[in-house]
Each structure stands twice: as C-alpha cells, then as structure tokens.
Amino acid sequence: MSADPAVLHSAMARAVEFGLRHVESGGLPFVGVLVAGDGRVSAPGVNRVRETADPTAHAEIVAIRRALDDPGGPPVPGATLLATGEPCVLCYDVAAEHGVGEVRYAVSAETAAAWGFDYRSCAAARPALEATARALPVDGALRPFARYRALHGTR
Ligand SMILES: [Zn+2]
C-alpha cells in the first residue's frame, strides 16, 4: 500500500526544495526519500560519491541506507522511493532488491540528460557486461558458504 497521494506530493516538493539547498551548498540536484504506506518519511539522501569515494553512494541508495539504519524510520519493503531525478539502473536494482514497492520521480532521466546529467547509458551497458561475465572457479570456493551454513543454518 503506497502512501496517500497528498503525502507523496508534499514529500516530493520538500525533496526538491532540499535538492535546491543542496545545490546551493555545492552538491548535485539529486535527492532520494522513502515514504512508507503509513506516511512515515525517511531522512533525505543526497549523492555522496565524491565525499565518500563510494561509487554506490547515489542519492536513492543513501536514502535506503538511512532508512535501514533508522529504527524509527519507514520500513523499506513496500515503501515508495521518491527521487528528484529518475533513478539510474543501479538504484532501481538496489530498490528492487530491498523490496521498495514503487518509484516516483520528479524529473525523468531523459529530462535530466537535457540538463547535463546523462546517466542513461548505464542501463544499456549492464546487459553487455552481464553477457561477458564468466565463472572463475577455484578450489574451496564453496567453503565460506558451507561454513556459514554450519554456523547459521540455511536462511
Ligand atoms: Zn543511481
């Protein structure tokens, strides 16, 4: 169940305002926020790739991390991910892996590209990279998995 449309709309408007202030202080215009069905809103995430040298620290992923770290925050599974700019393929993947229920964006990837932020090529690059992925088996590759199962059972 997604949050009330008025709650989503106002949370998106606040995310855009937050993005504007973030740009004024030297950041990128991307903000991610999670909204639970009950209206709880996460702390906003902004792109932190440069500051942290973490190539996955996109705004949406930072928002998901913050929600996961906050015991009083919105549960990520089933939440709506609001993104001021449409998520890239990595962020869509992380959101899906964590059970995000839906994604809403204020500005499409195509429009963001027209404004100088073209990240659409990663969607095309992923299948090409996946297609060239090959197994590299080594002896004992399953030992950590077996040890984990011995310690914790199957999950
Ligand atoms: Zn991203």
Coordinates of N, CA, C and O and ligand atoms in Angstrom, one line a residue:
M1 N 0.9 -1.2 0.0 CA 0.0 0.0 0.0 C 0.9 1.2 0.0 O 1.7 1.4 0.8
S2 N 0.7 2.1 -1.0 CA 1.5 3.3 -1.0 C 0.8 4.4 -0.2 O -0.4 4.4 0.0
A3 N 1.6 5.4 0.2 CA 1.1 6.5 1.0 C 0.1 7.3 0.2 O 0.0 7.2 -1.0
D4 N -0.6 8.1 0.9 CA -1.6 9.0 0.4 C -1.0 9.9 -0.7 O 0.2 10.4 -0.5
P5 N -1.6 10.1 -1.8 CA -1.0 10.9 -2.9 C -0.6 12.3 -2.4 O 0.4 12.8 -2.8
A6 N -1.4 12.9 -1.5 CA -1.0 14.2 -1.0 C 0.3 14.2 -0.1 O 1.1 15.1 -0.2
V7 N 0.4 13.1 0.6 CA 1.7 12.9 1.4 C 2.9 12.7 0.4 O 3.9 13.4 0.6
L8 N 2.7 11.9 -0.6 CA 3.8 11.7 -1.6 C 4.1 13.1 -2.3 O 5.3 13.4 -2.4
H9 N 3.1 13.8 -2.6 CA 3.3 15.1 -3.3 C 4.1 16.0 -2.4 O 5.0 16.7 -2.9
S10 N 3.7 16.2 -1.2 CA 4.3 17.1 -0.3 C 5.8 16.6 0.0 O 6.7 17.5 0.1
A11 N 6.0 15.3 0.2 CA 7.3 14.8 0.4 C 8.2 15.1 -0.8 O 9.4 15.4 -0.6
M12 N 7.7 14.9 -2.0 CA 8.5 15.2 -3.2 C 8.8 16.7 -3.3 O 9.9 17.1 -3.6
A13 N 7.8 17.6 -3.0 CA 8.1 19.0 -3.0 C 9.2 19.4 -2.0 O 10.1 20.2 -2.3
R14 N 9.2 18.7 -0.8 CA 10.2 19.0 0.2 C 11.6 18.5 -0.3 O 12.6 19.1 -0.1
A15 N 11.6 17.3 -1.0 CA 12.8 16.8 -1.5 C 13.4 17.7 -2.6 O 14.6 17.9 -2.6
V16 N 12.6 18.3 -3.4 CA 13.0 19.2 -4.5 C 13.6 20.4 -3.8 O 14.7 20.9 -4.2
E17 N 12.9 21.0 -2.8 CA 13.5 22.1 -2.0 C 14.8 21.8 -1.4 O 15.7 22.6 -1.4
F18 N 14.9 20.6 -0.8 CA 16.1 20.1 -0.2 C 17.2 20.1 -1.2 O 18.4 20.5 -1.0
G19 N 16.9 19.6 -2.4 CA 17.8 19.5 -3.5 C 18.4 20.8 -3.9 O 19.5 21.0 -4.2
L20 N 17.5 21.8 -4.0 CA 17.9 23.2 -4.3 C 18.9 23.7 -3.3 O 19.9 24.3 -3.7
R21 N 18.6 23.5 -2.0 CA 19.5 24.0 -1.0 C 20.9 23.2 -1.1 O 21.9 23.8 -0.9
H22 N 20.8 21.9 -1.4 CA 22.0 21.1 -1.6 C 22.8 21.6 -2.7 O 24.1 21.7 -2.6
V23 N 22.2 22.0 -3.8 CA 22.9 22.6 -5.0 C 23.6 23.9 -4.6 O 24.7 24.1 -4.9
E24 N 22.9 24.7 -3.8 CA 23.4 26.0 -3.3 C 24.7 25.8 -2.5 O 25.6 26.6 -2.5
S25 N 24.8 24.6 -1.8 CA 25.9 24.4 -1.0 C 27.0 23.5 -1.7 O 27.8 22.9 -1.1
G26 N 26.8 23.4 -3.0 CA 27.8 22.7 -3.8 C 27.5 21.3 -4.3 O 28.4 20.6 -4.9
G27 N 26.3 20.8 -3.9 CA 26.0 19.4 -4.2 C 25.3 19.2 -5.6 O 25.1 20.2 -6.3
L28 N 24.9 18.0 -5.9 CA 24.2 17.7 -7.1 C 22.7 17.8 -6.8 O 22.3 17.7 -5.7
P29 N 21.9 17.9 -7.9 CA 20.4 18.2 -7.6 C 19.6 16.9 -7.3 O 18.4 17.0 -7.3
F30 N 20.3 15.8 -7.1 CA 19.5 14.5 -6.8 C 19.3 14.3 -5.4 O 20.2 14.3 -4.5
V31 N 18.0 14.0 -5.0 CA 17.6 13.7 -3.7 C 16.7 12.4 -3.7 O 15.8 12.3 -4.6
G32 N 16.9 11.5 -2.8 CA 16.1 10.4 -2.6 C 15.4 10.4 -1.2 O 16.0 10.8 -0.3
V33 N 14.2 9.9 -1.2 CA 13.4 9.9 0.1 C 12.5 8.7 0.0 O 12.0 8.3 -1.1
L34 N 12.4 8.0 1.1 CA 11.4 6.9 1.2 C 10.2 7.3 2.0 O 10.3 7.9 3.0
V35 N 9.1 6.9 1.5 CA 7.8 7.1 2.2 C 7.1 5.8 2.4 O 6.8 5.1 1.4
A36 N 6.7 5.5 3.7 CA 6.0 4.3 3.9 C 4.5 4.5 3.7 O 4.0 5.7 3.7
G37 N 3.8 3.4 3.6 CA 2.3 3.5 3.5 C 1.6 4.3 4.6 O 0.6 4.9 4.3
D38 N 2.2 4.2 5.8 CA 1.6 5.0 6.9 C 2.0 6.5 6.9 O 1.7 7.2 7.8
G39 N 2.8 6.9 5.9 CA 3.2 8.3 5.8 C 4.5 8.6 6.4 O 4.9 9.8 6.3
R40 N 5.2 7.7 7.1 CA 6.5 8.0 7.6 C 7.5 8.2 6.5 O 7.5 7.5 5.5
V41 N 8.3 9.3 6.7 CA 9.2 9.7 5.6 C 10.6 9.6 6.1 O 10.9 9.9 7.3
S42 N 11.5 9.0 5.3 CA 12.9 8.9 5.7 C 13.6 10.2 5.7 O 13.2 11.2 5.1
A43 N 14.8 10.2 6.3 CA 15.7 11.4 6.1 C 16.1 11.4 4.6 O 16.2 10.3 3.9
P44 N 16.3 12.6 4.0 CA 16.7 12.6 2.6 C 18.1 12.1 2.3 O 19.0 12.3 3.2
G45 N 18.3 11.5 1.2 CA 19.6 11.0 0.8 C 20.0 11.9 -0.4 O 19.2 12.3 -1.2
V46 N 21.3 12.3 -0.3 CA 21.9 13.0 -1.5 C 23.1 12.3 -2.0 O 23.6 11.4 -1.3
N47 N 23.5 12.6 -3.2 CA 24.7 11.9 -3.8 C 25.9 12.2 -3.0 O 26.2 13.4 -2.8
R48 N 26.6 11.2 -2.5 CA 27.8 11.4 -1.6 C 29.0 10.7 -2.3 O 30.0 10.4 -1.5
V49 N 29.0 10.4 -3.6 CA 30.1 9.7 -4.2 C 31.4 10.4 -4.1 O 32.4 9.8 -3.7
R50 N 31.4 11.7 -4.3 CA 32.7 12.5 -4.2 C 33.2 12.5 -2.8 O 34.4 12.2 -2.5
E51 N 32.4 12.8 -1.8 CA 32.8 13.0 -0.4 C 33.3 11.7 0.2 O 34.2 11.6 1.0
T52 N 32.7 10.5 -0.2 CA 33.0 9.3 0.5 C 33.8 8.3 -0.4 O 34.2 7.3 0.1
A53 N 34.0 8.7 -1.7 CA 34.7 7.8 -2.6 C 34.0 6.5 -2.7 O 34.6 5.4 -3.0
D54 N 32.7 6.5 -2.4 CA 31.9 5.3 -2.5 C 31.1 5.4 -3.8 O 30.1 6.2 -3.9
P55 N 31.4 4.6 -4.8 CA 30.7 4.7 -6.1 C 29.3 4.4 -6.1 O 28.6 4.7 -7.1
T56 N 28.8 3.8 -5.0 CA 27.4 3.4 -4.9 C 26.6 4.4 -4.1 O 25.4 4.2 -3.9
A57 N 27.2 5.5 -3.7 CA 26.5 6.4 -2.8 C 25.7 7.4 -3.6 O 25.8 8.6 -3.4
H58 N 24.8 6.9 -4.4 CA 23.8 7.7 -5.1 C 22.7 8.1 -4.1 O 22.5 7.5 -3.1
A59 N 22.0 9.2 -4.4 CA 21.0 9.8 -3.5 C 20.0 8.7 -3.1 O 19.7 8.6 -1.9
E60 N 19.5 7.9 -4.0 CA 18.5 7.0 -3.7 C 19.0 5.9 -2.7 O 18.3 5.4 -1.8
I61 N 20.3 5.4 -3.0 CA 20.9 4.4 -2.2 C 21.2 4.9 -0.8 O 21.0 4.2 0.2
V62 N 21.7 6.2 -0.7 CA 21.9 6.8 0.6 C 20.6 6.9 1.4 O 20.6 6.6 2.6
A63 N 19.5 7.2 0.7 CA 18.2 7.3 1.4 C 17.8 5.9 1.9 O 17.3 5.8 3.0
I64 N 18.0 4.9 1.1 CA 17.7 3.5 1.5 C 18.6 3.1 2.7 O 18.1 2.6 3.7
R65 N 19.9 3.4 2.7 CA 20.8 3.1 3.8 C 20.3 3.8 5.1 O 20.3 3.2 6.1
R66 N 19.9 5.1 4.9 CA 19.5 5.9 6.1 C 18.2 5.3 6.7 O 18.1 5.2 7.9
A67 N 17.3 4.9 5.8 CA 16.0 4.3 6.3 C 16.3 2.9 7.0 O 15.8 2.6 8.1
L68 N 17.3 2.1 6.4 CA 17.6 0.9 7.1 C 18.3 1.1 8.4 O 18.1 0.2 9.3
D69 N 19.0 2.2 8.5 CA 19.8 2.4 9.8 C 18.9 3.1 10.9 O 19.3 3.2 12.0
D70 N 17.7 3.5 10.5 CA 16.9 4.3 11.4 C 15.7 3.4 11.9 O 14.8 3.1 11.2
P71 N 15.8 2.9 13.2 CA 14.8 2.1 13.7 C 13.4 2.7 13.7 O 12.4 2.0 13.6
G72 N 13.3 4.0 13.8 CA 12.0 4.7 13.8 C 11.6 5.1 12.4 O 10.5 5.7 12.2
G73 N 12.4 4.8 11.4 CA 12.2 5.3 10.0 C 11.2 4.4 9.3 O 10.7 3.4 9.9
P74 N 10.9 4.7 8.1 CA 9.9 3.9 7.4 C 10.5 2.6 7.0 O 11.7 2.5 6.7
P75 N 9.8 1.5 7.1 CA 10.3 0.2 6.6 C 10.5 0.3 5.1 O 9.7 0.8 4.4
V76 N 11.7 -0.2 4.6 CA 12.0 -0.1 3.2 C 11.1 -1.0 2.4 O 10.6 -0.5 1.3
P77 N 10.8 -2.2 2.8 CA 10.0 -3.1 1.9 C 8.6 -2.5 1.8 O 7.9 -2.1 2.8
G78 N 8.1 -2.3 0.6 CA 6.8 -1.8 0.4 C 6.8 -0.2 0.3 O 5.7 0.3 -0.1
A79 N 7.9 0.4 0.7 CA 7.9 1.9 0.7 C 7.9 2.4 -0.8 O 8.2 1.7 -1.7
T80 N 7.5 3.7 -0.9 CA 7.7 4.4 -2.1 C 9.0 5.1 -2.1 O 9.3 5.9 -1.2
L81 N 9.8 5.0 -3.1 CA 11.0 5.7 -3.3 C 10.7 6.9 -4.1 O 10.3 6.8 -5.3
L82 N 10.9 8.1 -3.5 CA 10.8 9.3 -4.3 C 12.2 9.8 -4.7 O 13.1 9.8 -3.9
A83 N 12.3 10.2 -5.9 CA 13.6 10.6 -6.4 C 13.4 11.9 -7.2 O 12.5 11.9 -8.1
T84 N 14.2 12.9 -6.9 CA 14.0 14.2 -7.6 C 14.4 14.0 -9.1 O 13.9 14.7 -9.9
G85 N 15.4 13.1 -9.4 CA 15.7 12.8 -10.7 C 15.5 11.3 -10.9 O 15.8 10.5 -9.9
E86 N 15.0 10.8 -12.0 CA 14.7 9.4 -12.1 C 16.0 8.5 -11.8 O 17.1 8.9 -12.2
P87 N 15.8 7.5 -11.0 CA 16.9 6.6 -10.6 C 17.7 6.0 -11.8 O 17.1 5.8 -12.9
C88 N 18.9 5.8 -11.6 CA 19.7 5.0 -12.6 C 19.4 3.6 -12.4 O 18.8 3.2 -11.4
V89 N 20.0 2.7 -13.3 CA 19.7 1.3 -13.2 C 20.2 0.7 -11.9 O 19.6 -0.2 -11.3
L90 N 21.4 1.2 -11.4 CA 21.9 0.7 -10.1 C 20.9 0.9 -9.0 O 20.6 0.1 -8.2
C91 N 20.4 2.1 -8.9 CA 19.4 2.5 -7.9 C 18.1 1.7 -8.0 O 17.5 1.3 -7.0
Y92 N 17.6 1.5 -9.2 CA 16.5 0.7 -9.4 C 16.7 -0.7 -8.9 O 15.9 -1.3 -8.3
D93 N 17.9 -1.3 -9.2 CA 18.3 -2.6 -8.7 C 18.3 -2.7 -7.2 O 17.7 -3.6 -6.6
V94 N 18.9 -1.7 -6.6 CA 19.0 -1.7 -5.1 C 17.6 -1.6 -4.5 O 17.3 -2.3 -3.5
A95 N 16.8 -0.7 -5.1 CA 15.5 -0.5 -4.6 C 14.7 -1.8 -4.7 O 14.0 -2.2 -3.8
A96 N 14.8 -2.5 -5.8 CA 14.1 -3.7 -6.0 C 14.5 -4.8 -5.1 O 13.7 -5.5 -4.5
E97 N 15.9 -4.9 -4.9 CA 16.4 -5.9 -4.0 C 16.0 -5.7 -2.6 O 15.8 -6.7 -1.8
H98 N 15.7 -4.5 -2.2 CA 15.2 -4.2 -0.8 C 13.7 -4.1 -0.7 O 13.2 -3.7 0.4
G99 N 13.0 -4.5 -1.8 CA 11.6 -4.6 -1.7 C 10.8 -3.3 -1.8 O 9.6 -3.3 -1.4
V100 N 11.5 -2.3 -2.3 CA 10.7 -1.0 -2.5 C 9.5 -1.3 -3.3 O 9.6 -2.0 -4.3
G101 N 8.4 -0.7 -3.0 CA 7.1 -1.0 -3.6 C 6.9 -0.3 -4.9 O 6.4 -0.8 -5.9
E102 N 7.3 1.0 -4.9 CA 7.2 1.8 -6.2 C 8.2 2.9 -6.2 O 8.7 3.3 -5.1
V103 N 8.4 3.4 -7.4 CA 9.4 4.5 -7.5 C 8.6 5.7 -8.2 O 7.9 5.4 -9.2
R104 N 8.7 6.9 -7.7 CA 8.2 8.1 -8.3 C 9.3 9.1 -8.5 O 10.1 9.2 -7.6
Y105 N 9.4 9.7 -9.6 CA 10.4 10.7 -9.9 C 9.8 12.0 -10.3 O 8.8 12.0 -11.0
A106 N 10.5 13.1 -10.0 CA 10.0 14.4 -10.4 C 10.5 14.8 -11.7 O 9.8 15.5 -12.5
V107 N 11.7 14.4 -12.1 CA 12.3 14.7 -13.4 C 12.8 13.4 -14.0 O 13.5 12.6 -13.4
S108 N 12.4 13.1 -15.2 CA 12.8 11.9 -15.9 C 14.3 11.9 -16.2 O 14.9 12.9 -16.3
A109 N 14.8 10.7 -16.5 CA 16.2 10.5 -16.9 C 16.5 11.3 -18.2 O 17.6 11.9 -18.4
E110 N 15.5 11.3 -19.1 CA 15.7 12.0 -20.3 C 15.8 13.5 -20.1 O 16.6 14.2 -20.7
T111 N 14.9 14.0 -19.2 CA 15.0 15.5 -18.9 C 16.3 15.8 -18.2 O 16.9 16.8 -18.5
A112 N 16.7 15.0 -17.2 CA 17.9 15.2 -16.5 C 19.1 15.2 -17.5 O 20.0 16.0 -17.4
A113 N 19.1 14.4 -18.5 CA 20.1 14.4 -19.6 C 20.2 15.7 -20.3 O 21.2 16.2 -20.6
A114 N 19.0 16.2 -20.6 CA 18.9 17.5 -21.3 C 19.5 18.6 -20.4 O 19.9 19.7 -21.0
W115 N 19.5 18.4 -19.1 CA 20.1 19.4 -18.2 C 21.5 19.1 -17.8 O 22.0 19.6 -16.8
G116 N 22.2 18.1 -18.5 CA 23.6 17.9 -18.3 C 23.9 16.7 -17.4 O 25.1 16.4 -17.1
F117 N 22.9 15.9 -17.0 CA 23.2 14.7 -16.2 C 22.7 13.5 -17.0 O 21.5 13.0 -16.8
D118 N 23.5 13.0 -17.9 CA 23.1 11.9 -18.7 C 23.6 10.6 -18.2 O 24.8 10.3 -18.3
Y119 N 22.8 9.8 -17.5 CA 23.3 8.5 -16.9 C 22.5 7.4 -17.5 O 22.4 6.3 -17.0
R120 N 21.9 7.7 -18.7 CA 21.1 6.6 -19.3 C 21.9 5.5 -19.9 O 21.4 4.4 -20.0
S121 N 23.2 5.7 -20.2 CA 24.0 4.7 -20.9 C 24.2 3.5 -20.0 O 24.5 2.4 -20.5
C122 N 24.2 3.7 -18.6 CA 24.5 2.5 -17.8 C 23.4 1.5 -17.9 O 23.7 0.3 -17.7
A123 N 22.2 1.8 -18.3 CA 21.1 0.9 -18.5 C 21.5 0.0 -19.7 O 21.2 -1.2 -19.7
A124 N 22.1 0.5 -20.7 CA 22.5 -0.3 -21.9 C 23.8 -1.0 -21.6 O 24.0 -2.1 -22.1
A125 N 24.7 -0.5 -20.7 CA 26.0 -1.1 -20.5 C 25.8 -2.4 -19.7 O 26.6 -3.4 -19.8
R126 N 24.8 -2.4 -18.7 CA 24.7 -3.5 -17.8 C 24.5 -4.9 -18.5 O 25.2 -5.8 -18.3
P127 N 23.5 -5.0 -19.5 CA 23.4 -6.3 -20.1 C 24.6 -6.7 -20.9 O 25.0 -7.9 -20.9
A128 N 25.4 -5.7 -21.5 CA 26.6 -6.1 -22.2 C 27.6 -6.6 -21.3 O 28.3 -7.6 -21.6
L129 N 27.8 -6.0 -20.1 CA 28.7 -6.5 -19.1 C 28.3 -7.9 -18.5 O 29.1 -8.8 -18.4
E130 N 27.0 -8.0 -18.3 CA 26.4 -9.3 -17.8 C 26.7 -10.4 -18.8 O 27.0 -11.5 -18.4
A131 N 26.6 -10.1 -20.1 CA 26.7 -11.1 -21.1 C 28.1 -11.6 -21.2 O 28.4 -12.7 -21.7
T132 N 29.1 -10.8 -20.8 CA 30.5 -11.2 -20.8 C 31.0 -11.8 -19.5 O 32.2 -12.2 -19.4
A133 N 30.1 -11.8 -18.5 CA 30.5 -12.4 -17.2 C 30.7 -13.9 -17.3 O 30.0 -14.6 -18.0
R134 N 31.8 -14.4 -16.8 CA 32.1 -15.8 -16.8 C 32.6 -16.3 -15.5 O 33.1 -15.6 -14.7
A135 N 32.3 -17.6 -15.2 CA 32.7 -18.2 -13.9 C 34.2 -18.3 -13.9 O 34.8 -18.5 -14.9
L136 N 34.8 -18.2 -12.7 CA 36.2 -18.4 -12.4 C 36.3 -19.3 -11.2 O 36.6 -18.8 -10.1
P137 N 36.1 -20.6 -11.4 CA 36.0 -21.5 -10.2 C 37.4 -21.7 -9.7 O 38.4 -21.8 -10.4
V138 N 37.5 -21.8 -8.3 CA 38.8 -22.1 -7.6 C 38.4 -23.2 -6.6 O 37.3 -23.3 -6.2
D139 N 39.4 -23.9 -6.2 CA 39.2 -24.9 -5.2 C 38.7 -24.3 -3.9 O 39.2 -23.2 -3.5
G140 N 37.8 -24.9 -3.3 CA 37.3 -24.4 -2.0 C 36.4 -23.2 -2.1 O 36.0 -22.5 -1.1
A141 N 35.9 -22.9 -3.3 CA 35.0 -21.7 -3.4 C 33.8 -21.8 -2.6 O 33.2 -20.7 -2.1
L142 N 33.3 -23.0 -2.3 CA 32.1 -23.1 -1.5 C 32.4 -23.2 0.0 O 31.4 -23.3 0.8
R143 N 33.6 -23.2 0.4 CA 33.9 -23.4 1.8 C 33.3 -22.3 2.7 O 32.7 -22.6 3.7
P144 N 33.4 -21.0 2.3 CA 32.7 -19.9 3.1 C 31.2 -20.1 3.2 O 30.6 -19.9 4.2
F145 N 30.6 -20.6 2.1 CA 29.2 -20.8 2.1 C 28.8 -22.0 3.1 O 27.9 -21.9 3.8
A146 N 29.6 -23.1 3.0 CA 29.4 -24.2 3.9 C 29.6 -23.8 5.3 O 28.8 -24.3 6.2
R147 N 30.6 -23.0 5.6 CA 30.9 -22.6 7.0 C 29.8 -21.8 7.5 O 29.3 -21.9 8.6
Y148 N 29.3 -20.9 6.6 CA 28.1 -20.0 7.0 C 26.9 -20.9 7.4 O 26.3 -20.7 8.4
R149 N 26.7 -21.9 6.5 CA 25.5 -22.7 6.8 C 25.7 -23.5 8.1 O 24.8 -23.7 8.9
A150 N 27.0 -24.0 8.3 CA 27.2 -24.7 9.5 C 27.0 -23.8 10.8 O 26.5 -24.3 11.8
L151 N 27.4 -22.6 10.7 CA 27.2 -21.7 11.8 C 25.8 -21.2 12.0 O 25.3 -21.0 13.1
H152 N 25.1 -21.0 10.9 CA 23.8 -20.3 11.0 C 22.6 -21.1 10.4 O 21.5 -20.6 10.5
G153 N 22.9 -22.2 9.8 CA 21.8 -23.0 9.2 C 21.4 -22.3 7.9 O 22.1 -21.3 7.4
T154 N 20.4 -22.8 7.2 CA 20.0 -22.2 6.0 C 19.1 -21.1 6.2 O 18.3 -21.1 7.2
R155 N 19.1 -20.1 5.4 CA 18.2 -19.0 5.6 C 17.2 -19.0 4.5 O 17.3 -19.4 3.4
Ligands
ZN1 ZN 21.7 5.8 -9.0

